[in-house]
Short mmCIF file of C-alpha atoms and ligand atoms in Angstrom, two decimals:
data_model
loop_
_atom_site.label_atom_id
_atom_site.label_comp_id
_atom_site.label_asym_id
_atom_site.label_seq_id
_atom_site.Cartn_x
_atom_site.Cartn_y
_atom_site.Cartn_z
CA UNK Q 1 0.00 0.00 0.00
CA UNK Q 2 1.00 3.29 -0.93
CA UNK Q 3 1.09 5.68 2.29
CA UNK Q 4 0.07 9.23 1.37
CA UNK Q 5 0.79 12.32 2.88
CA UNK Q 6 -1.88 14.48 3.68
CA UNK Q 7 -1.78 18.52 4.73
CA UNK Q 8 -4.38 21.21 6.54
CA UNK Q 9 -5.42 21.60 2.48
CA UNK Q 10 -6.48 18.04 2.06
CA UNK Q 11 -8.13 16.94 5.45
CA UNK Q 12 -11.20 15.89 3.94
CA UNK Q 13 -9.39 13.20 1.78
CA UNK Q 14 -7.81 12.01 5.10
CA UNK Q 15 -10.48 11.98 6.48
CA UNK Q 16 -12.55 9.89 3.54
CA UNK Q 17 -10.00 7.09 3.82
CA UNK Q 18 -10.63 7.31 7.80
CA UNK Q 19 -14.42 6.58 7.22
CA UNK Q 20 -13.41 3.52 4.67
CA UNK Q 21 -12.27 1.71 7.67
CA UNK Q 22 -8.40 2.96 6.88
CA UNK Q 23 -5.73 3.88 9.02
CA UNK Q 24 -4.63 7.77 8.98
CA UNK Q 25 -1.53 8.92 11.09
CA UNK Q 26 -2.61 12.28 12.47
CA UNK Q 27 -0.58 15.16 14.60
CA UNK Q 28 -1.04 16.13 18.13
CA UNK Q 29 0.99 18.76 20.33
CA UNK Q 30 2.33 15.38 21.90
CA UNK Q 31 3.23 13.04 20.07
CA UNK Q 32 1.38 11.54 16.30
CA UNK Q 33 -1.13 9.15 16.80
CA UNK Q 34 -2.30 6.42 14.47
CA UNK Q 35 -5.94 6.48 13.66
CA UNK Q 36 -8.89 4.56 12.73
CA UNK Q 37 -12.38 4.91 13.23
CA UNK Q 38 -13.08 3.99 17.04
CA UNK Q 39 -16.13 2.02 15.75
CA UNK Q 40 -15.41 0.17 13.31
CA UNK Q 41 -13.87 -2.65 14.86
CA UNK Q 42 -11.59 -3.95 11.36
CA UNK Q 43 -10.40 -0.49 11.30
CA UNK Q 44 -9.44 -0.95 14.83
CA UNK Q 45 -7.99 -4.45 14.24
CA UNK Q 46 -5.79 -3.25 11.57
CA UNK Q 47 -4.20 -0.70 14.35
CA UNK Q 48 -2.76 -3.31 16.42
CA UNK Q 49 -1.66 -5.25 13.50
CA UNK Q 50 0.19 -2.02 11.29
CA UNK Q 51 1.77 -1.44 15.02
CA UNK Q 52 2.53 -4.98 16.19
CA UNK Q 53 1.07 -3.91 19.49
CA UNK Q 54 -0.26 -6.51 21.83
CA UNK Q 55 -4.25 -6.95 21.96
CA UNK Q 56 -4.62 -6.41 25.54
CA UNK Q 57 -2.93 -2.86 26.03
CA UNK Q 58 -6.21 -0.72 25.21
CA UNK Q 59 -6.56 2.12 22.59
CA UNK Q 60 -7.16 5.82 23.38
CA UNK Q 61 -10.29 7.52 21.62
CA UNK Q 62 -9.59 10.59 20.43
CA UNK Q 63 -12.47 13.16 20.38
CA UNK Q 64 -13.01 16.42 19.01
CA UNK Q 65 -15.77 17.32 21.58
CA UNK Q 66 -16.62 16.54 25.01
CA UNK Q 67 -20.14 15.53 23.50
CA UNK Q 68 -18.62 12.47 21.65
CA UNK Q 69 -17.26 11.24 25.23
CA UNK Q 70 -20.82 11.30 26.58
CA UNK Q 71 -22.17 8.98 24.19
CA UNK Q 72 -19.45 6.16 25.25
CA UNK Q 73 -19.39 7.01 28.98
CA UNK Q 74 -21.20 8.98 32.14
CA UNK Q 75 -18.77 12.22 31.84
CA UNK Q 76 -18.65 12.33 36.01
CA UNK Q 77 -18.23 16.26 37.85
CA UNK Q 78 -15.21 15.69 39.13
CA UNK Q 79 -14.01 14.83 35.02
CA UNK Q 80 -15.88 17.43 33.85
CA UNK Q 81 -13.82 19.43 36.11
CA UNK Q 82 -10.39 18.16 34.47
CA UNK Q 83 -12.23 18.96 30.93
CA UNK Q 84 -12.86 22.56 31.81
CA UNK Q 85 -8.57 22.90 32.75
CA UNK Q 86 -7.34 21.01 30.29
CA UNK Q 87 -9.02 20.54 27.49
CA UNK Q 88 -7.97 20.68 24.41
CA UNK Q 89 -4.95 19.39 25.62
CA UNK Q 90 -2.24 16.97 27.28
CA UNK Q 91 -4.46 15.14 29.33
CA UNK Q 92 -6.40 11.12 28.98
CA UNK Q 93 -9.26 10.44 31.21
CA UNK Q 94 -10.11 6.88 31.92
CA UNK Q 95 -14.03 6.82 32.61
CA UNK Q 96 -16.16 3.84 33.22
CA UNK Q 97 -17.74 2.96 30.01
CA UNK Q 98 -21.44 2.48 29.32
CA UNK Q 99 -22.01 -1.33 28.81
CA UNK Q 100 -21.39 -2.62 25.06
CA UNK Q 101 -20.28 1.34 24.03
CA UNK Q 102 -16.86 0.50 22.65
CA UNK Q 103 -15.60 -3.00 21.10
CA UNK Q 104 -13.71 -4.72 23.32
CA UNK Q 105 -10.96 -4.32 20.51
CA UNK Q 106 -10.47 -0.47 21.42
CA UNK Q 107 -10.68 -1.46 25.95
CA UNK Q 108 -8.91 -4.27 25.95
CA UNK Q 109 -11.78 -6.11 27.27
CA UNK Q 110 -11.72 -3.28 30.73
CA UNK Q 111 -14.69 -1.27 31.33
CA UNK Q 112 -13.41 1.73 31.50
CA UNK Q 113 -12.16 3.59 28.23
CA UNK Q 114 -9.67 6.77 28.13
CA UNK Q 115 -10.76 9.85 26.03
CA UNK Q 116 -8.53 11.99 24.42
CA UNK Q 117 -9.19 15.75 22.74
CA UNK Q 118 -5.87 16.84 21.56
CA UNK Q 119 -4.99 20.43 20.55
CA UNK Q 120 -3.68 20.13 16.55
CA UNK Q 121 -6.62 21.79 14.50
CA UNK Q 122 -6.05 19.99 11.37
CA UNK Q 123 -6.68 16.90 14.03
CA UNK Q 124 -9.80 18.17 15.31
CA UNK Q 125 -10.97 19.32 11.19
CA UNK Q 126 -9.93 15.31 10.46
CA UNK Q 127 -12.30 14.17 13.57
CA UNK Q 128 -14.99 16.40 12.50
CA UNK Q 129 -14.87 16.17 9.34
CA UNK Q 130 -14.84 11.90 8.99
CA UNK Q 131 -17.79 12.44 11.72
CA UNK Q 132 -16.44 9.76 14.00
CA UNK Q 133 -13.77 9.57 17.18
CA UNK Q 134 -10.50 7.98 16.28
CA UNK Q 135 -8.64 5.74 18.19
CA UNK Q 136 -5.26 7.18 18.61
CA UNK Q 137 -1.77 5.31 19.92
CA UNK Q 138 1.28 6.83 19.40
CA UNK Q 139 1.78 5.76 15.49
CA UNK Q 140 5.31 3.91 16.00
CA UNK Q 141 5.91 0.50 15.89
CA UNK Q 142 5.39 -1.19 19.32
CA UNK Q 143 8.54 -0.77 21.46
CA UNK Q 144 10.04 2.10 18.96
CA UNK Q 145 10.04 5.82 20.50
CA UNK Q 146 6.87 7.21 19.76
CA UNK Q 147 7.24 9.64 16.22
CA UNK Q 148 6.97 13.61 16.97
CA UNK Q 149 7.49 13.91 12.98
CA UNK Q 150 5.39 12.69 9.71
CA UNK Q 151 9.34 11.65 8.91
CA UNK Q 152 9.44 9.39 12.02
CA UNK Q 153 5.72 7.90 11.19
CA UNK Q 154 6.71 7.10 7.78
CA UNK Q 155 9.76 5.76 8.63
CA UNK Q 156 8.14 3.21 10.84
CA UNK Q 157 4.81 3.01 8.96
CA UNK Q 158 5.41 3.21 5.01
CA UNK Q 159 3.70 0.54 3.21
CA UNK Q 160 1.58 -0.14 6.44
CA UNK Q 161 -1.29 2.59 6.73
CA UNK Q 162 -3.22 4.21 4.13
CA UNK Q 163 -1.73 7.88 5.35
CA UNK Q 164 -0.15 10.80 7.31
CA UNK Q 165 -1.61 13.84 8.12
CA UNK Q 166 1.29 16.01 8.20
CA UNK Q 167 1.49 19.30 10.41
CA UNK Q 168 5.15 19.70 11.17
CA UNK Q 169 6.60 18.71 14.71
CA UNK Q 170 4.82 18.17 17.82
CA UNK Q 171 5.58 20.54 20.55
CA UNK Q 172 5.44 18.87 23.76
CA UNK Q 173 7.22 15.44 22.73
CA UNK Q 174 5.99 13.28 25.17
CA UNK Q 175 2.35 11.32 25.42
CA UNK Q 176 -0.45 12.64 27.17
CA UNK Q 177 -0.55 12.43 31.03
CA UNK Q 178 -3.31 9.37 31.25
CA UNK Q 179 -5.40 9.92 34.58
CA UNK Q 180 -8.08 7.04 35.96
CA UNK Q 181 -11.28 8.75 37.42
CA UNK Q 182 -12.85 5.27 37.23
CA UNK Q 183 -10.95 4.53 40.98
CA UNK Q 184 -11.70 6.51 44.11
CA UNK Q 185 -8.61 8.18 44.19
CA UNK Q 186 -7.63 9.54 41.28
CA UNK Q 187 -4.66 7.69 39.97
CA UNK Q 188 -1.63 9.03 37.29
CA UNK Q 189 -1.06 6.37 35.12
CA UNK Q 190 1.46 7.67 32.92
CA UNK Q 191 3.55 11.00 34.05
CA UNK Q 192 2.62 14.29 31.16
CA UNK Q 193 2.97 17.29 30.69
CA UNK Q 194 -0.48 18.00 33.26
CA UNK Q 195 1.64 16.91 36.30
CA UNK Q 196 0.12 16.61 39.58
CA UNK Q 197 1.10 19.98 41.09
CA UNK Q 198 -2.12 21.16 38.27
CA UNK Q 199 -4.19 18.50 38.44
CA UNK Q 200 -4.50 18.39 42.65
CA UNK Q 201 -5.79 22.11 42.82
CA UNK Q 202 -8.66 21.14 40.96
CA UNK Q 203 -9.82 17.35 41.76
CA UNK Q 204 -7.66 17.15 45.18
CA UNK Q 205 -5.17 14.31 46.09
CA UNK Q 206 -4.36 12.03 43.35
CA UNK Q 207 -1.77 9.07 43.69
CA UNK Q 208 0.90 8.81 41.27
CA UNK Q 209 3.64 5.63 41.36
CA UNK Q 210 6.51 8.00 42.02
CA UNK Q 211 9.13 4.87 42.55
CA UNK Q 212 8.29 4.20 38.55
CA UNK Q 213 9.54 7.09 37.55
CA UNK Q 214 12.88 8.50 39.54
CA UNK Q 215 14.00 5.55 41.14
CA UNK Q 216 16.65 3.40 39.71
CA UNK Q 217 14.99 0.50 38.29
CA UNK Q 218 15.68 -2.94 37.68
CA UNK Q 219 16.96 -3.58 33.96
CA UNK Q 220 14.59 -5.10 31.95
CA UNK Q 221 15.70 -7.72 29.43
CA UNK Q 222 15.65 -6.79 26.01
CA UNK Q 223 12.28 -8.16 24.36
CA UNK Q 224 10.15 -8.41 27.42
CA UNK Q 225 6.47 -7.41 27.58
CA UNK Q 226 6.85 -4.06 28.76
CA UNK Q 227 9.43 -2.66 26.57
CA UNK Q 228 9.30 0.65 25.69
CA UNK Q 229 10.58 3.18 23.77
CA UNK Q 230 14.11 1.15 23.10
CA UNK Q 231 16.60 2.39 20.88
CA UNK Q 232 19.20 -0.07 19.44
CA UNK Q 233 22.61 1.14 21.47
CA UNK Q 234 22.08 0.93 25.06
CA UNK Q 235 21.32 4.11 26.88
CA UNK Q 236 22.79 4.68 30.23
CA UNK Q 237 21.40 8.00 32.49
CA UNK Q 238 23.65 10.17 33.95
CA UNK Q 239 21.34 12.04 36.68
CA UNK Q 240 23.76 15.05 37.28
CA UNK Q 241 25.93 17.35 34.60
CA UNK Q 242 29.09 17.21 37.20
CA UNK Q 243 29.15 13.53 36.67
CA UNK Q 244 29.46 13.33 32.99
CA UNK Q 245 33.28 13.40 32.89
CA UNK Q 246 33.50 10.41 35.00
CA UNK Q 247 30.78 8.77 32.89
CA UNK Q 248 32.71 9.60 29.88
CA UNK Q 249 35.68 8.25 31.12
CA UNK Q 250 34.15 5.37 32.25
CA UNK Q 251 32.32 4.92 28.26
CA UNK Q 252 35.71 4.67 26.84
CA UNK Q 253 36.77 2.31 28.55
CA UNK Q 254 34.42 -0.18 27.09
CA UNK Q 255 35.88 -0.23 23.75
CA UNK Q 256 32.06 0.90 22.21
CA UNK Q 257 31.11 3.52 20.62
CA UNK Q 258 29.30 5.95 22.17
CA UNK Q 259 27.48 9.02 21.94
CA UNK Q 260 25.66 12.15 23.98
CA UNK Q 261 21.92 13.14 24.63
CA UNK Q 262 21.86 16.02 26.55
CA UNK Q 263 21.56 20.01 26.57
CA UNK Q 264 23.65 22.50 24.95
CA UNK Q 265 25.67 23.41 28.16
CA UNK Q 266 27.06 20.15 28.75
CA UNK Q 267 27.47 19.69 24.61
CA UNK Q 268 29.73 22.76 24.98
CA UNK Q 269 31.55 21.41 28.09
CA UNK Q 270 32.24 17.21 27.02
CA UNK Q 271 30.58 16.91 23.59
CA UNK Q 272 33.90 17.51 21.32
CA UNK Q 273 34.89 14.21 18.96
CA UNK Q 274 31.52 12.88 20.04
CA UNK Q 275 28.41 11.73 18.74
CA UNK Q 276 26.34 13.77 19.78
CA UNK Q 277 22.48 15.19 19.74
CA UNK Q 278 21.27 18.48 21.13
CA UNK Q 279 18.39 18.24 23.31
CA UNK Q 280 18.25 22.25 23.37
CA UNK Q 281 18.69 24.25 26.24
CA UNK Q 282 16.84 23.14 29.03
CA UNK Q 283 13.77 20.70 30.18
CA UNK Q 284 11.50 21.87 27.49
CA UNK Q 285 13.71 21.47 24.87
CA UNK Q 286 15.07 18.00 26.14
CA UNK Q 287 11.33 16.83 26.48
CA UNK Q 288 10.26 17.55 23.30
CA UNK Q 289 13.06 16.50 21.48
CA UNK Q 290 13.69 13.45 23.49
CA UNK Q 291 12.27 10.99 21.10
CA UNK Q 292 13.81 12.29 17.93
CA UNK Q 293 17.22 12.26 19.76
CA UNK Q 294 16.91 8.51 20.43
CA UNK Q 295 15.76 8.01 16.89
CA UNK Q 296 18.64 9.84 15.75
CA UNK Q 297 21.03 7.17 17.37
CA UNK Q 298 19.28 4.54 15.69
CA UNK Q 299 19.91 6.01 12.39
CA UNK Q 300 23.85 5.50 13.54
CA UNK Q 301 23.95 2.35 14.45
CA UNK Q 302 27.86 2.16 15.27
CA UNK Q 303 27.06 3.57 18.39
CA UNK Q 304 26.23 0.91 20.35
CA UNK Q 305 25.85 3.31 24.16
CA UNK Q 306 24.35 6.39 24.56
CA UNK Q 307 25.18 8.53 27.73
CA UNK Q 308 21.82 10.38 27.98
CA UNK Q 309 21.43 13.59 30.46
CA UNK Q 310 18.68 13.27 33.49
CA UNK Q 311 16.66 15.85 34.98
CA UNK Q 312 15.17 16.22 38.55
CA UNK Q 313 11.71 14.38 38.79
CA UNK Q 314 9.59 17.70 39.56
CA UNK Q 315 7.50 19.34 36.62
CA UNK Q 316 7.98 18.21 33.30
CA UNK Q 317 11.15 16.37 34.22
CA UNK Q 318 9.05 13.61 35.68
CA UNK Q 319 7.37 13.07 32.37
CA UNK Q 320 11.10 13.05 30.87
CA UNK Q 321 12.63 10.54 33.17
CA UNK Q 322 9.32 8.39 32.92
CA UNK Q 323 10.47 7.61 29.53
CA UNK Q 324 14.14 7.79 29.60
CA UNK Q 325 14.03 4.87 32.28
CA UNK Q 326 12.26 2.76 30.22
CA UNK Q 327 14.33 3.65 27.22
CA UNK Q 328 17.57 3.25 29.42
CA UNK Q 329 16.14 -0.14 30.91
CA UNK Q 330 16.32 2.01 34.22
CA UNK Q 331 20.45 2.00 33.91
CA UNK Q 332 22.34 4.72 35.54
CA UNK Q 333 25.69 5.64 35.73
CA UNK Q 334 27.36 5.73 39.33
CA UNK Q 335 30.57 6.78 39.56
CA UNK Q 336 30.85 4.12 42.56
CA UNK Q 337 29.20 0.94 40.38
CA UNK Q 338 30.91 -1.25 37.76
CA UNK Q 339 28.41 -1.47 34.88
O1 TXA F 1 -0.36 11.74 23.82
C1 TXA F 1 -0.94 10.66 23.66
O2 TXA F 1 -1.67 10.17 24.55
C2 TXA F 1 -0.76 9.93 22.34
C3 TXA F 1 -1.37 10.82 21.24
C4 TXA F 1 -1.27 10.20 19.88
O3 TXA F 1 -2.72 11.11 21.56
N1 TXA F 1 -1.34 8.61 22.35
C5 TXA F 1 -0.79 7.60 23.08
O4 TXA F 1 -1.47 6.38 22.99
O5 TXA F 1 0.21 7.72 23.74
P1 TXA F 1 -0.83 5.00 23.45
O6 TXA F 1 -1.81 3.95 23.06
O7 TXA F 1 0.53 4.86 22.91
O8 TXA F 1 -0.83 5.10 25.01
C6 TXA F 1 -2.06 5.04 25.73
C7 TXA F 1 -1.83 4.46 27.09
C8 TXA F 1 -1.37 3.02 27.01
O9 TXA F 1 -0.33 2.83 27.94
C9 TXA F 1 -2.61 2.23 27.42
O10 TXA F 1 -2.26 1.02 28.07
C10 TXA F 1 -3.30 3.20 28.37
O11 TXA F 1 -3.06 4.47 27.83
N2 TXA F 1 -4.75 2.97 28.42
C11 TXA F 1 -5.65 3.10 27.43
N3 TXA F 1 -6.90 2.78 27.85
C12 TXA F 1 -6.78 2.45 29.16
C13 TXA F 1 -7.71 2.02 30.16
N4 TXA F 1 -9.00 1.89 29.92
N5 TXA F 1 -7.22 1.76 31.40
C14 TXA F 1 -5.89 1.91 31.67
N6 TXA F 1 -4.97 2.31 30.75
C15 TXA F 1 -5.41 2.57 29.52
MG1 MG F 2 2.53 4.36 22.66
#
């Protein structure tokens, strides 16, 4: 199949092919997702299979409107709350879903679904315009970083889906914070940009598994269920700028090659005769341009370790380290440990 790129100007053909049961990449301020129409279950089916994702791990539906979400679940006060903040924007509520609403292919057999109304206009034209809400993964292939490009979606997806919907990069970088208001205390599944410092103003406490995210992890093996967002070369995290000599020292030791992800201050500082890529100038920058950076090394595949800068776990930076970890297997360097 021929994938074809589509622009603001030619929505409505996207969005045609979306109501023939086709699958359409499409843009977000996070990250591009891959859509189909959310009820037609073969369009949905073909999702899983284009991304080799497992059935079980459940589908986000993308809406245009907080209308759509009403017809597929009981939009409670406290979410209607977190709609008022937030939407358009970074943040997926998981609501319990009227019985039979949704196939079971978009939940995952649960019954609760998580809604989705992301910020990109030429998006919300493609929802409104096909007339339907789209499911909406990240468009990689399973375990790849998700794509913040059309470049990265077609890279992983050419020949696989019917199109891209192409409106330049994505400007946060990272998925959508996911929050469950289906459990009596709210819970943060997955650390966004909407970070719990804005979220508890408005709903109150919310629980968030803060060991997941800053704590140094067990590796995971390579191929395992849960991996995520794995380049090819290994990345190791090196939590503060004044270690990065020592980790440097310590890379060339191995015999590999290796290369830097980190800002332009330590660049400047260690980054000569390296291979290196510029996550900007500060937590922002290094968010949003996190997954292009491992893509990058991917696309040089004689670098086999990748020292890659982390951040404090507060703001953003939780959202960052969230998927660094996983990326990184949850190594560190330690100046102290043998590796
Ligand atoms: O920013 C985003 O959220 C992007 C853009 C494209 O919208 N989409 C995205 O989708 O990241 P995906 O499928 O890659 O991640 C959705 C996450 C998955 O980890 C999935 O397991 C979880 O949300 N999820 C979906 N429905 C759920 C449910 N009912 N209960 C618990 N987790 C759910
Ligand atoms: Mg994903």
């Amino acid at each position: 199949m021929e994938t074809k790129i589509f622009t603001r100007a030619t929505v409505a053909d996207a969005a045609a092919l979306i109501q023939a049961g086709e699958l359409v990449a499409f843009p977000t301020e996070t990250v591009y997702g891959l859509g189909a129409d959310a009820t037609n279950v073969s369009a949905v089916e073909k999702v899983y299979k284009a991304k080799g994702r497992p059935s079980d791990n459940p589908l986000i539906v993308t809406v245009a409107d907080r209308e759509t979400v009403s017809r597929f679940a009981t939009i409670t006060p406290e979410a209607a709350k977190l709609m008022d903040a937030f939407w358009p924007g970074s943040l997926t509520i998981i609501l319990p879903i009227k019985p039979g609403a949704l196939s079971m292919k978009v939940t995952g057999g649960l019954q609760t679904a998580a809604f989705r109304n992301p910020q990109n206009e030429a998006t919300l034209d493609l929802i409104r315009t096909a007339g339907t809400p789209i499911v909406g993964p990240s468009a990689n292939l399973s375990g790849k970083p998700s794509p913040t490009t059309a470049q990265h979606v077609l890279h992983d997806m050419d020949g696989r889906i019917a199109g891209i919907l192409d409106d330049g990069p994505c400007e946060v970088g990272v998925e959508s914070t996911v929050i469950d208001m289906s459990t009596d205390v709210p819970a943060i599944l997955r650390p966004g940009a909407v970070d719990e410092t804005m979220l508890e103003p408005i709903i109150g406490p919310v629980s968030s598994d803060k060991h997941k995210v800053g704590a140094k992890e067990t590796p995971k093996a390579p191929g395992m269920k849960y991996k995520h967002y794995a380049p090819e070369a290994q990345v190791v995290i090196v939590d503060k700028p004044a270690d990065f000599p020592a980790a440097i020292a310590w890379a060339q030791t191995t015999s590999q090659t290796f290369g830097i992800l980190a800002t332009d201050g330590l660049l400047a500082q260690y980054g000569q005769d390296i291979e290196e890529y510029s996550l900007g100038a500060d937590i922002t920058t290094a968010t949003r341009d996190l997954f292009a950076g491992l893509r990058y090394f991917d696309l040089h595949p004689q670098v086999s370790l990748v020292l890659a800068e982390g951040f404090p776990t507060d703001g953003l930076g939780s959202a960052y380290m969230n998927r660094i970890e996983k990326s990184a297997g949850g190594q560190h360097f330690s100046s102290k440990s043998e590796h």
